């Protein structure tokens, strides 16, 4: 029987998202390996891990945003049966860091996984009613078929990479 | 009329030549993807039921929900404006642009802004307006209208886009691959987004309880359009409102699967603006982190005829539409011509008639409404279960009533005992009164067949009523099926467990009497006591032409004729699937409930009935099996009928044939392209052949080329007869016992 985490990983891969599992202790080392430089990001709203102390610009200027090869942001939820992640905006610009650079590294905690869209919408409904403004359910990189063939990386990232923090 | 038909035929031919290949490849790709994707979804039918129920409820309570949206959005800090019509909406957005002295406006894809021509109005205000969705961008550069609800530039190939871009933008290096074209568009539009003063989006859904709009996209342009400029204007039809945030879930599961066949799009953005993201000023060097309270959000909810549609019992269902395009992608005709022929000012595909009639007025549906042949293939594909063919029939009927007085009425006078208005288009009257024609044709056969086939007759028919001379005409039998049965000297089985009326539909009664006789022999061999009384024609023919009143008369006659048999415990066995579809489908709208139920609950398609008899213990040994096929062979290529497939009856035929030892290969194209009268009409003949070509290719492929071709529908048989060298047969003719001498 596949666990929820394994199902999430399988589905992430099927939507062209690379996966790395890590622990809170090994997080910064793992992240340093998967980002491209220059990197921008938004502070993670988690207790166990942080982007502080890494070579990541957390309050980028427009130019830094434009020049960044990679963006690192947190996911509020992971949806196992779709390989989707829920990205929330923050006043620090998490939406922008996950949208402009070519590569998007998504930090998602194992404890924030839900099995399916129905559970995701229950959680999101609570958050929205409590005043949350916005969330994007993102599944894989940006894509278009408007130019006659499927192409990844349109207005949004070409590559997506999920770093799953266990425990 | 003749020249109008020929202009229409020219236009269809031109679009098939220039856009047909691209549309066909893409629409069929989406459609196949949809079949695969919905098959992966557990509880697909339950989701459809839920989606439908949410929409029914939302439209019912719409005035109340609009106020709820207003409260929620205002509480979030945004503004709601309910616009009566296009002019009102455009004025509001123009004033906003003027107040902000907006120079550049970026837009993400929105059919609703296409509906009101917002771009032209913003340009009149002096704004540079850019479409950031790549498909819309292509159309903006090409100065064309969308041809598809979801993939607006579906009719353009990569090569055409490359030529267009190279000529228009004159890039340093010629663009060729999809990657190069995409990279170019991304960079070009990226600069426009950086400069933008206002971002305009549509909304796929708006939730009343939280004031959240959902945008279903894949490119990321909608997110940038919302995030970068400090002013966001969303334009959405009032019908986009659903009551609660959780109501979004079934639609998120359904919408991409139904449209392009993806399980989900890359992004489902849920915004309750003003959003938390800080706006980005690319002229500034300061860190972006900023006060999002600077943001300004306006939700323009557009009425533009929708509240009138809500009051209209026949058009209301159109408002349940989530614009996924499943009806278009699954439509055989759309697959050949796309939305530039099968579409109106804005909307395209099957549901376009309802939208165009509702938001632009009924006449805007005139050009393309006839392209819905009522085949019903879209009905089960619609995630909110809209009866799209019925909406098309209603609009056709309403347009008929407003049609100009026809000349040359004398040709069909006497053939036309219908109650439809005298001004009804002559061609429609002719096909709509096929029952009268069939009676006359049969009574005067073989002379009528001979006369109809002569060159001057065909030329006259083509000129006056638009019956294409390239299409073989049906040949009427002198002795009708009913007469044959009456004259026959066979004893009825005594103590039969089953009593059935074989319904003598028009074709079986006057033209394909053999299949009626084979049905009688089959049922009798299985121990059924059969009757073939005189019964009125179903009304399918007038209904197809939009003659609802006449079809209603037929329906009442049918139940009057069959009433005594139903009361006496008879079942009704229909051979022609399109007639069975009337009994089970449209009669619900044409008859009182108890009469409808009495008939529909006791009506069966012939193989459905045979299957039931075998399941209940009848002995298949009395039927002819694959070893006894008079040279037919045991390998069959079977084309079910579109309405038979919609009613999920195809499996009964294949099951019975397989029990009798046949090896059955089935077609999987949507339709044969004939759909009764459609393929006879000179303006549609070539389109009909183009659609049929997909079936021909399938049945000429190596695995099918040597098989005996069988088909269930009359129109399918006629189309296949025209397309293939092999003569197709009705499956009942294979299994029926030999005629006793």
PDB file of C-alpha atoms in Angstrom, chain B residues 267-517:
ATOM      1  CA  UNK B 267      -2.529  26.843 -12.105  1.00  0.00           C
ATOM      2  CA  UNK B 268      -5.837  27.252 -10.386  1.00  0.00           C
ATOM      3  CA  UNK B 269      -5.551  30.725  -8.934  1.00  0.00           C
ATOM      4  CA  UNK B 270      -7.873  31.648  -6.104  1.00  0.00           C
ATOM      5  CA  UNK B 271      -7.872  35.382  -5.535  1.00  0.00           C
ATOM      6  CA  UNK B 272      -9.922  37.398  -3.072  1.00  0.00           C
ATOM      7  CA  UNK B 273      -8.491  40.705  -4.198  1.00  0.00           C
ATOM      8  CA  UNK B 274      -6.887  42.956  -3.331  1.00  0.00           C
ATOM      9  CA  UNK B 275      -4.217  40.237  -3.125  1.00  0.00           C
ATOM     10  CA  UNK B 276      -1.347  40.131  -0.601  1.00  0.00           C
ATOM     11  CA  UNK B 277       1.366  40.295  -3.245  1.00  0.00           C
ATOM     12  CA  UNK B 278       3.106  43.680  -3.351  1.00  0.00           C
ATOM     13  CA  UNK B 279       2.717  45.389  -6.746  1.00  0.00           C
ATOM     14  CA  UNK B 280       5.985  45.635  -8.692  1.00  0.00           C
ATOM     15  CA  UNK B 281       7.289  48.909 -10.057  1.00  0.00           C
ATOM     16  CA  UNK B 282      10.000  47.867 -12.485  1.00  0.00           C
ATOM     17  CA  UNK B 283      11.251  51.449 -12.769  1.00  0.00           C
ATOM     18  CA  UNK B 284      12.183  51.402  -9.109  1.00  0.00           C
ATOM     19  CA  UNK B 285      15.348  50.076  -7.390  1.00  0.00           C
ATOM     20  CA  UNK B 286      13.821  49.574  -3.965  1.00  0.00           C
ATOM     21  CA  UNK B 287      13.045  46.099  -2.628  1.00  0.00           C
ATOM     22  CA  UNK B 288       9.586  45.042  -3.783  1.00  0.00           C
ATOM     23  CA  UNK B 289       8.187  44.205  -0.358  1.00  0.00           C
ATOM     24  CA  UNK B 290       5.590  46.891   0.001  1.00  0.00           C
ATOM     25  CA  UNK B 291       2.193  47.660   1.331  1.00  0.00           C
ATOM     26  CA  UNK B 292      -0.349  45.670  -0.663  1.00  0.00           C
ATOM     27  CA  UNK B 293      -3.010  48.017   0.638  1.00  0.00           C
ATOM     28  CA  UNK B 294      -2.035  50.252  -2.276  1.00  0.00           C
ATOM     29  CA  UNK B 295      -3.851  47.856  -4.503  1.00  0.00           C
ATOM     30  CA  UNK B 296      -7.115  48.628  -6.188  1.00  0.00           C
ATOM     31  CA  UNK B 297      -9.577  45.949  -7.300  1.00  0.00           C
ATOM     32  CA  UNK B 298     -12.785  46.181  -9.316  1.00  0.00           C
ATOM     33  CA  UNK B 299     -15.071  43.279 -10.090  1.00  0.00           C
ATOM     34  CA  UNK B 300     -17.386  44.037 -13.007  1.00  0.00           C
ATOM     35  CA  UNK B 301     -20.291  41.589 -13.021  1.00  0.00           C
ATOM     36  CA  UNK B 302     -21.890  41.578 -16.436  1.00  0.00           C
ATOM     37  CA  UNK B 303     -25.590  41.029 -17.062  1.00  0.00           C
ATOM     38  CA  UNK B 304     -25.823  41.709 -20.829  1.00  0.00           C
ATOM     39  CA  UNK B 305     -28.900  39.533 -21.316  1.00  0.00           C
ATOM     40  CA  UNK B 306     -28.100  36.919 -18.696  1.00  0.00           C
ATOM     41  CA  UNK B 307     -30.880  37.826 -16.283  1.00  0.00           C
ATOM     42  CA  UNK B 308     -33.349  37.537 -19.181  1.00  0.00           C
ATOM     43  CA  UNK B 309     -31.878  34.119 -20.007  1.00  0.00           C
ATOM     44  CA  UNK B 310     -32.469  33.194 -16.392  1.00  0.00           C
ATOM     45  CA  UNK B 311     -36.159  34.028 -16.835  1.00  0.00           C
ATOM     46  CA  UNK B 312     -36.347  32.019 -20.060  1.00  0.00           C
ATOM     47  CA  UNK B 313     -37.294  28.409 -19.315  1.00  0.00           C
ATOM     48  CA  UNK B 314     -35.568  27.159 -22.472  1.00  0.00           C
ATOM     49  CA  UNK B 315     -32.350  29.200 -22.396  1.00  0.00           C
ATOM     50  CA  UNK B 316     -31.730  29.119 -18.630  1.00  0.00           C
ATOM     51  CA  UNK B 317     -29.547  26.011 -18.774  1.00  0.00           C
ATOM     52  CA  UNK B 318     -27.057  27.889 -20.932  1.00  0.00           C
ATOM     53  CA  UNK B 319     -26.090  29.773 -17.777  1.00  0.00           C
ATOM     54  CA  UNK B 320     -24.884  26.530 -16.189  1.00  0.00           C
ATOM     55  CA  UNK B 321     -22.149  26.385 -18.839  1.00  0.00           C
ATOM     56  CA  UNK B 322     -18.601  26.544 -17.461  1.00  0.00           C
ATOM     57  CA  UNK B 323     -17.131  27.190 -20.927  1.00  0.00           C
ATOM     58  CA  UNK B 324     -14.970  24.094 -20.891  1.00  0.00           C
ATOM     59  CA  UNK B 325     -15.444  23.426 -24.649  1.00  0.00           C
ATOM     60  CA  UNK B 326     -16.274  19.719 -24.280  1.00  0.00           C
ATOM     61  CA  UNK B 327     -19.341  20.203 -26.501  1.00  0.00           C
ATOM     62  CA  UNK B 328     -17.206  21.720 -29.242  1.00  0.00           C
ATOM     63  CA  UNK B 329     -14.392  19.202 -29.014  1.00  0.00           C
ATOM     64  CA  UNK B 330     -16.762  16.244 -29.131  1.00  0.00           C
ATOM     65  CA  UNK B 331     -18.754  17.649 -32.051  1.00  0.00           C
ATOM     66  CA  UNK B 332     -17.949  15.953 -35.337  1.00  0.00           C
ATOM     67  CA  UNK B 333     -18.812  19.063 -37.325  1.00  0.00           C
ATOM     68  CA  UNK B 334     -16.767  21.327 -35.078  1.00  0.00           C
ATOM     69  CA  UNK B 335     -13.800  19.000 -35.552  1.00  0.00           C
ATOM     70  CA  UNK B 336     -13.959  19.808 -39.269  1.00  0.00           C
ATOM     71  CA  UNK B 337     -14.658  23.537 -39.310  1.00  0.00           C
ATOM     72  CA  UNK B 338     -13.934  24.990 -35.857  1.00  0.00           C
ATOM     73  CA  UNK B 339     -15.464  28.070 -34.328  1.00  0.00           C
ATOM     74  CA  UNK B 340     -15.063  30.379 -37.291  1.00  0.00           C
ATOM     75  CA  UNK B 341     -17.868  28.469 -38.971  1.00  0.00           C
ATOM     76  CA  UNK B 342     -19.491  26.804 -35.969  1.00  0.00           C
ATOM     77  CA  UNK B 343     -19.701  29.935 -33.874  1.00  0.00           C
ATOM     78  CA  UNK B 344     -21.124  33.409 -33.640  1.00  0.00           C
ATOM     79  CA  UNK B 345     -19.755  36.844 -32.787  1.00  0.00           C
ATOM     80  CA  UNK B 346     -17.985  35.534 -29.682  1.00  0.00           C
ATOM     81  CA  UNK B 347     -18.874  32.010 -28.633  1.00  0.00           C
ATOM     82  CA  UNK B 348     -18.298  28.797 -30.514  1.00  0.00           C
ATOM     83  CA  UNK B 349     -19.301  25.143 -30.538  1.00  0.00           C
ATOM     84  CA  UNK B 350     -22.563  23.534 -29.484  1.00  0.00           C
ATOM     85  CA  UNK B 351     -23.364  25.828 -26.591  1.00  0.00           C
ATOM     86  CA  UNK B 352     -22.641  28.922 -28.677  1.00  0.00           C
ATOM     87  CA  UNK B 353     -26.214  29.093 -29.919  1.00  0.00           C
ATOM     88  CA  UNK B 354     -27.510  29.581 -26.398  1.00  0.00           C
ATOM     89  CA  UNK B 355     -24.864  32.174 -25.570  1.00  0.00           C
ATOM     90  CA  UNK B 356     -25.198  34.120 -28.781  1.00  0.00           C
ATOM     91  CA  UNK B 357     -28.990  34.115 -28.654  1.00  0.00           C
ATOM     92  CA  UNK B 358     -28.832  35.266 -25.044  1.00  0.00           C
ATOM     93  CA  UNK B 359     -26.158  37.955 -25.154  1.00  0.00           C
ATOM     94  CA  UNK B 360     -26.184  39.152 -28.765  1.00  0.00           C
ATOM     95  CA  UNK B 361     -29.749  38.361 -29.834  1.00  0.00           C
ATOM     96  CA  UNK B 362     -31.192  35.385 -31.649  1.00  0.00           C
ATOM     97  CA  UNK B 363     -30.206  36.491 -35.141  1.00  0.00           C
ATOM     98  CA  UNK B 364     -26.535  36.213 -34.170  1.00  0.00           C
ATOM     99  CA  UNK B 365     -27.042  32.440 -33.969  1.00  0.00           C
ATOM    100  CA  UNK B 366     -28.427  32.208 -37.530  1.00  0.00           C
ATOM    101  CA  UNK B 367     -25.207  31.618 -39.392  1.00  0.00           C
ATOM    102  CA  UNK B 368     -24.147  28.513 -37.520  1.00  0.00           C
ATOM    103  CA  UNK B 369     -27.125  27.137 -35.604  1.00  0.00           C
ATOM    104  CA  UNK B 370     -27.919  24.585 -38.330  1.00  0.00           C
ATOM    105  CA  UNK B 371     -24.504  22.979 -37.781  1.00  0.00           C
ATOM    106  CA  UNK B 372     -25.895  21.309 -34.686  1.00  0.00           C
ATOM    107  CA  UNK B 373     -27.451  18.214 -36.198  1.00  0.00           C
ATOM    108  CA  UNK B 374     -28.938  17.115 -32.885  1.00  0.00           C
ATOM    109  CA  UNK B 375     -26.706  14.026 -32.892  1.00  0.00           C
ATOM    110  CA  UNK B 376     -26.491  14.418 -29.087  1.00  0.00           C
ATOM    111  CA  UNK B 377     -22.870  13.319 -28.763  1.00  0.00           C
ATOM    112  CA  UNK B 378     -22.171  16.424 -26.645  1.00  0.00           C
ATOM    113  CA  UNK B 379     -24.916  15.714 -24.129  1.00  0.00           C
ATOM    114  CA  UNK B 380     -23.018  13.193 -22.018  1.00  0.00           C
ATOM    115  CA  UNK B 381     -19.775  15.087 -22.455  1.00  0.00           C
ATOM    116  CA  UNK B 382     -21.053  18.250 -20.780  1.00  0.00           C
ATOM    117  CA  UNK B 383     -19.847  18.324 -17.143  1.00  0.00           C
ATOM    118  CA  UNK B 384     -22.998  20.152 -16.072  1.00  0.00           C
ATOM    119  CA  UNK B 385     -25.305  18.000 -18.172  1.00  0.00           C
ATOM    120  CA  UNK B 386     -26.783  20.722 -20.355  1.00  0.00           C
ATOM    121  CA  UNK B 387     -29.120  19.467 -23.084  1.00  0.00           C
ATOM    122  CA  UNK B 388     -27.320  21.438 -25.770  1.00  0.00           C
ATOM    123  CA  UNK B 389     -29.193  20.017 -28.800  1.00  0.00           C
ATOM    124  CA  UNK B 390     -32.477  21.039 -27.224  1.00  0.00           C
ATOM    125  CA  UNK B 391     -31.296  24.638 -26.811  1.00  0.00           C
ATOM    126  CA  UNK B 392     -30.258  24.605 -30.452  1.00  0.00           C
ATOM    127  CA  UNK B 393     -33.642  23.239 -31.488  1.00  0.00           C
ATOM    128  CA  UNK B 394     -35.470  25.903 -29.517  1.00  0.00           C
ATOM    129  CA  UNK B 395     -33.464  28.730 -31.041  1.00  0.00           C
ATOM    130  CA  UNK B 396     -33.948  27.204 -34.497  1.00  0.00           C
ATOM    131  CA  UNK B 397     -37.694  27.101 -33.880  1.00  0.00           C
ATOM    132  CA  UNK B 398     -37.729  30.714 -32.725  1.00  0.00           C
ATOM    133  CA  UNK B 399     -35.750  31.786 -35.765  1.00  0.00           C
ATOM    134  CA  UNK B 400     -38.085  29.847 -38.065  1.00  0.00           C
ATOM    135  CA  UNK B 401     -40.941  31.914 -36.764  1.00  0.00           C
ATOM    136  CA  UNK B 402     -39.139  35.071 -37.695  1.00  0.00           C
ATOM    137  CA  UNK B 403     -38.025  33.854 -41.121  1.00  0.00           C
ATOM    138  CA  UNK B 404     -38.859  35.729 -44.301  1.00  0.00           C
ATOM    139  CA  UNK B 405     -41.685  34.590 -46.529  1.00  0.00           C
ATOM    140  CA  UNK B 406     -40.385  31.987 -48.900  1.00  0.00           C
ATOM    141  CA  UNK B 407     -41.118  31.917 -52.594  1.00  0.00           C
ATOM    142  CA  UNK B 408     -41.757  28.755 -54.584  1.00  0.00           C
ATOM    143  CA  UNK B 409     -43.890  27.417 -51.745  1.00  0.00           C
ATOM    144  CA  UNK B 410     -45.991  25.627 -54.352  1.00  0.00           C
ATOM    145  CA  UNK B 411     -43.378  22.899 -54.618  1.00  0.00           C
ATOM    146  CA  UNK B 412     -43.980  21.743 -51.097  1.00  0.00           C
ATOM    147  CA  UNK B 413     -47.606  22.810 -50.765  1.00  0.00           C
ATOM    148  CA  UNK B 414     -49.698  19.753 -50.203  1.00  0.00           C
ATOM    149  CA  UNK B 415     -46.659  18.092 -48.706  1.00  0.00           C
ATOM    150  CA  UNK B 416     -46.936  20.351 -45.721  1.00  0.00           C
ATOM    151  CA  UNK B 417     -49.744  19.667 -43.334  1.00  0.00           C
ATOM    152  CA  UNK B 418     -47.652  21.207 -40.568  1.00  0.00           C
ATOM    153  CA  UNK B 419     -48.757  23.893 -38.198  1.00  0.00           C
ATOM    154  CA  UNK B 420     -45.563  25.810 -38.548  1.00  0.00           C
ATOM    155  CA  UNK B 421     -45.701  29.378 -39.816  1.00  0.00           C
ATOM    156  CA  UNK B 422     -46.028  29.854 -43.553  1.00  0.00           C
ATOM    157  CA  UNK B 423     -42.787  31.807 -43.780  1.00  0.00           C
ATOM    158  CA  UNK B 424     -40.726  28.811 -42.771  1.00  0.00           C
ATOM    159  CA  UNK B 425     -37.703  28.174 -44.972  1.00  0.00           C
ATOM    160  CA  UNK B 426     -38.647  25.878 -47.858  1.00  0.00           C
ATOM    161  CA  UNK B 427     -35.782  23.494 -47.302  1.00  0.00           C
ATOM    162  CA  UNK B 428     -36.718  23.095 -43.669  1.00  0.00           C
ATOM    163  CA  UNK B 429     -40.346  22.444 -44.582  1.00  0.00           C
ATOM    164  CA  UNK B 430     -39.291  19.827 -47.073  1.00  0.00           C
ATOM    165  CA  UNK B 431     -37.119  17.874 -44.645  1.00  0.00           C
ATOM    166  CA  UNK B 432     -39.443  18.540 -41.732  1.00  0.00           C
ATOM    167  CA  UNK B 433     -42.328  16.900 -43.591  1.00  0.00           C
ATOM    168  CA  UNK B 434     -40.449  13.842 -44.674  1.00  0.00           C
ATOM    169  CA  UNK B 435     -43.272  11.612 -43.408  1.00  0.00           C
ATOM    170  CA  UNK B 436     -45.647  12.982 -46.041  1.00  0.00           C
ATOM    171  CA  UNK B 437     -43.017  12.669 -48.733  1.00  0.00           C
ATOM    172  CA  UNK B 438     -42.279   9.073 -47.743  1.00  0.00           C
ATOM    173  CA  UNK B 439     -45.968   8.137 -47.970  1.00  0.00           C
ATOM    174  CA  UNK B 440     -46.239   9.657 -51.422  1.00  0.00           C
ATOM    175  CA  UNK B 441     -42.954   8.204 -52.585  1.00  0.00           C
ATOM    176  CA  UNK B 442     -43.875   4.740 -51.474  1.00  0.00           C
ATOM    177  CA  UNK B 443     -47.369   4.893 -52.964  1.00  0.00           C
ATOM    178  CA  UNK B 444     -45.952   5.846 -56.343  1.00  0.00           C
ATOM    179  CA  UNK B 445     -42.840   3.656 -56.297  1.00  0.00           C
ATOM    180  CA  UNK B 446     -41.027   2.633 -58.456  1.00  0.00           C
ATOM    181  CA  UNK B 447     -42.016   5.621 -60.602  1.00  0.00           C
ATOM    182  CA  UNK B 448     -41.187   8.082 -57.833  1.00  0.00           C
ATOM    183  CA  UNK B 449     -37.723   6.594 -57.434  1.00  0.00           C
ATOM    184  CA  UNK B 450     -37.130   6.775 -61.136  1.00  0.00           C
ATOM    185  CA  UNK B 451     -38.393  10.342 -61.455  1.00  0.00           C
ATOM    186  CA  UNK B 452     -36.428  11.532 -58.438  1.00  0.00           C
ATOM    187  CA  UNK B 453     -33.250  10.100 -59.889  1.00  0.00           C
ATOM    188  CA  UNK B 454     -33.441  11.832 -63.245  1.00  0.00           C
ATOM    189  CA  UNK B 455     -31.031  14.635 -63.917  1.00  0.00           C
ATOM    190  CA  UNK B 456     -33.622  17.425 -64.300  1.00  0.00           C
ATOM    191  CA  UNK B 457     -35.288  16.371 -61.055  1.00  0.00           C
ATOM    192  CA  UNK B 458     -32.034  16.425 -59.166  1.00  0.00           C
ATOM    193  CA  UNK B 459     -31.131  19.827 -60.576  1.00  0.00           C
ATOM    194  CA  UNK B 460     -34.531  21.224 -59.621  1.00  0.00           C
ATOM    195  CA  UNK B 461     -34.380  19.738 -56.137  1.00  0.00           C
ATOM    196  CA  UNK B 462     -30.929  21.147 -55.634  1.00  0.00           C
ATOM    197  CA  UNK B 463     -31.857  24.610 -56.821  1.00  0.00           C
ATOM    198  CA  UNK B 464     -35.147  24.938 -55.017  1.00  0.00           C
ATOM    199  CA  UNK B 465     -34.801  23.000 -51.794  1.00  0.00           C
ATOM    200  CA  UNK B 466     -31.079  22.450 -51.665  1.00  0.00           C
ATOM    201  CA  UNK B 467     -30.902  18.670 -51.855  1.00  0.00           C
ATOM    202  CA  UNK B 468     -27.377  18.030 -53.034  1.00  0.00           C
ATOM    203  CA  UNK B 469     -27.338  16.050 -56.278  1.00  0.00           C
ATOM    204  CA  UNK B 470     -24.191  14.170 -55.261  1.00  0.00           C
ATOM    205  CA  UNK B 471     -26.087  12.401 -52.468  1.00  0.00           C
ATOM    206  CA  UNK B 472     -27.989   9.218 -53.371  1.00  0.00           C
ATOM    207  CA  UNK B 473     -31.668   9.517 -52.558  1.00  0.00           C
ATOM    208  CA  UNK B 474     -33.484   6.929 -50.493  1.00  0.00           C
ATOM    209  CA  UNK B 475     -35.439   4.449 -52.630  1.00  0.00           C
ATOM    210  CA  UNK B 476     -39.007   3.942 -51.541  1.00  0.00           C
ATOM    211  CA  UNK B 477     -40.494   0.432 -51.359  1.00  0.00           C
ATOM    212  CA  UNK B 478     -43.908  -0.056 -52.902  1.00  0.00           C
ATOM    213  CA  UNK B 479     -45.034  -2.415 -50.155  1.00  0.00           C
ATOM    214  CA  UNK B 480     -44.534  -0.825 -46.754  1.00  0.00           C
ATOM    215  CA  UNK B 481     -43.331  -2.737 -43.719  1.00  0.00           C
ATOM    216  CA  UNK B 482     -46.769  -2.367 -42.106  1.00  0.00           C
ATOM    217  CA  UNK B 483     -48.478  -3.693 -45.238  1.00  0.00           C
ATOM    218  CA  UNK B 484     -46.067  -6.608 -45.448  1.00  0.00           C
ATOM    219  CA  UNK B 485     -46.877  -7.545 -41.874  1.00  0.00           C
ATOM    220  CA  UNK B 486     -50.614  -7.200 -42.429  1.00  0.00           C
ATOM    221  CA  UNK B 487     -50.518  -9.327 -45.594  1.00  0.00           C
ATOM    222  CA  UNK B 488     -48.346 -12.016 -44.076  1.00  0.00           C
ATOM    223  CA  UNK B 489     -49.853 -15.342 -43.176  1.00  0.00           C
ATOM    224  CA  UNK B 490     -47.898 -16.339 -40.066  1.00  0.00           C
ATOM    225  CA  UNK B 491     -49.584 -17.653 -36.952  1.00  0.00           C
ATOM    226  CA  UNK B 492     -48.872 -15.649 -33.772  1.00  0.00           C
ATOM    227  CA  UNK B 493     -47.265 -17.692 -31.001  1.00  0.00           C
ATOM    228  CA  UNK B 494     -49.754 -18.805 -28.399  1.00  0.00           C
ATOM    229  CA  UNK B 495     -48.977 -18.198 -24.688  1.00  0.00           C
ATOM    230  CA  UNK B 496     -46.040 -15.936 -25.474  1.00  0.00           C
ATOM    231  CA  UNK B 497     -44.246 -14.462 -22.459  1.00  0.00           C
ATOM    232  CA  UNK B 498     -43.503 -11.264 -24.304  1.00  0.00           C
ATOM    233  CA  UNK B 499     -45.656  -9.076 -26.523  1.00  0.00           C
ATOM    234  CA  UNK B 500     -44.024  -6.355 -28.525  1.00  0.00           C
ATOM    235  CA  UNK B 501     -44.897  -3.734 -31.088  1.00  0.00           C
ATOM    236  CA  UNK B 502     -42.111  -3.230 -33.602  1.00  0.00           C
ATOM    237  CA  UNK B 503     -42.213   0.506 -34.211  1.00  0.00           C
ATOM    238  CA  UNK B 504     -42.482   1.158 -37.956  1.00  0.00           C
ATOM    239  CA  UNK B 505     -40.358   4.261 -38.188  1.00  0.00           C
ATOM    240  CA  UNK B 506     -40.404   6.153 -41.476  1.00  0.00           C
ATOM    241  CA  UNK B 507     -37.298   4.562 -42.893  1.00  0.00           C
ATOM    242  CA  UNK B 508     -38.170   1.045 -41.837  1.00  0.00           C
ATOM    243  CA  UNK B 509     -41.701   1.432 -43.089  1.00  0.00           C
ATOM    244  CA  UNK B 510     -41.075   2.974 -46.485  1.00  0.00           C
ATOM    245  CA  UNK B 511     -37.409   2.523 -47.386  1.00  0.00           C
ATOM    246  CA  UNK B 512     -35.555  -0.135 -45.405  1.00  0.00           C
ATOM    247  CA  UNK B 513     -38.387  -2.574 -44.957  1.00  0.00           C
ATOM    248  CA  UNK B 514     -35.901  -5.457 -44.836  1.00  0.00           C
ATOM    249  CA  UNK B 515     -34.620  -4.520 -41.448  1.00  0.00           C
ATOM    250  CA  UNK B 516     -38.191  -4.388 -40.144  1.00  0.00           C
ATOM    251  CA  UNK B 517     -38.890  -7.848 -41.496  1.00  0.00           C
TER     252      UNK B 517
END
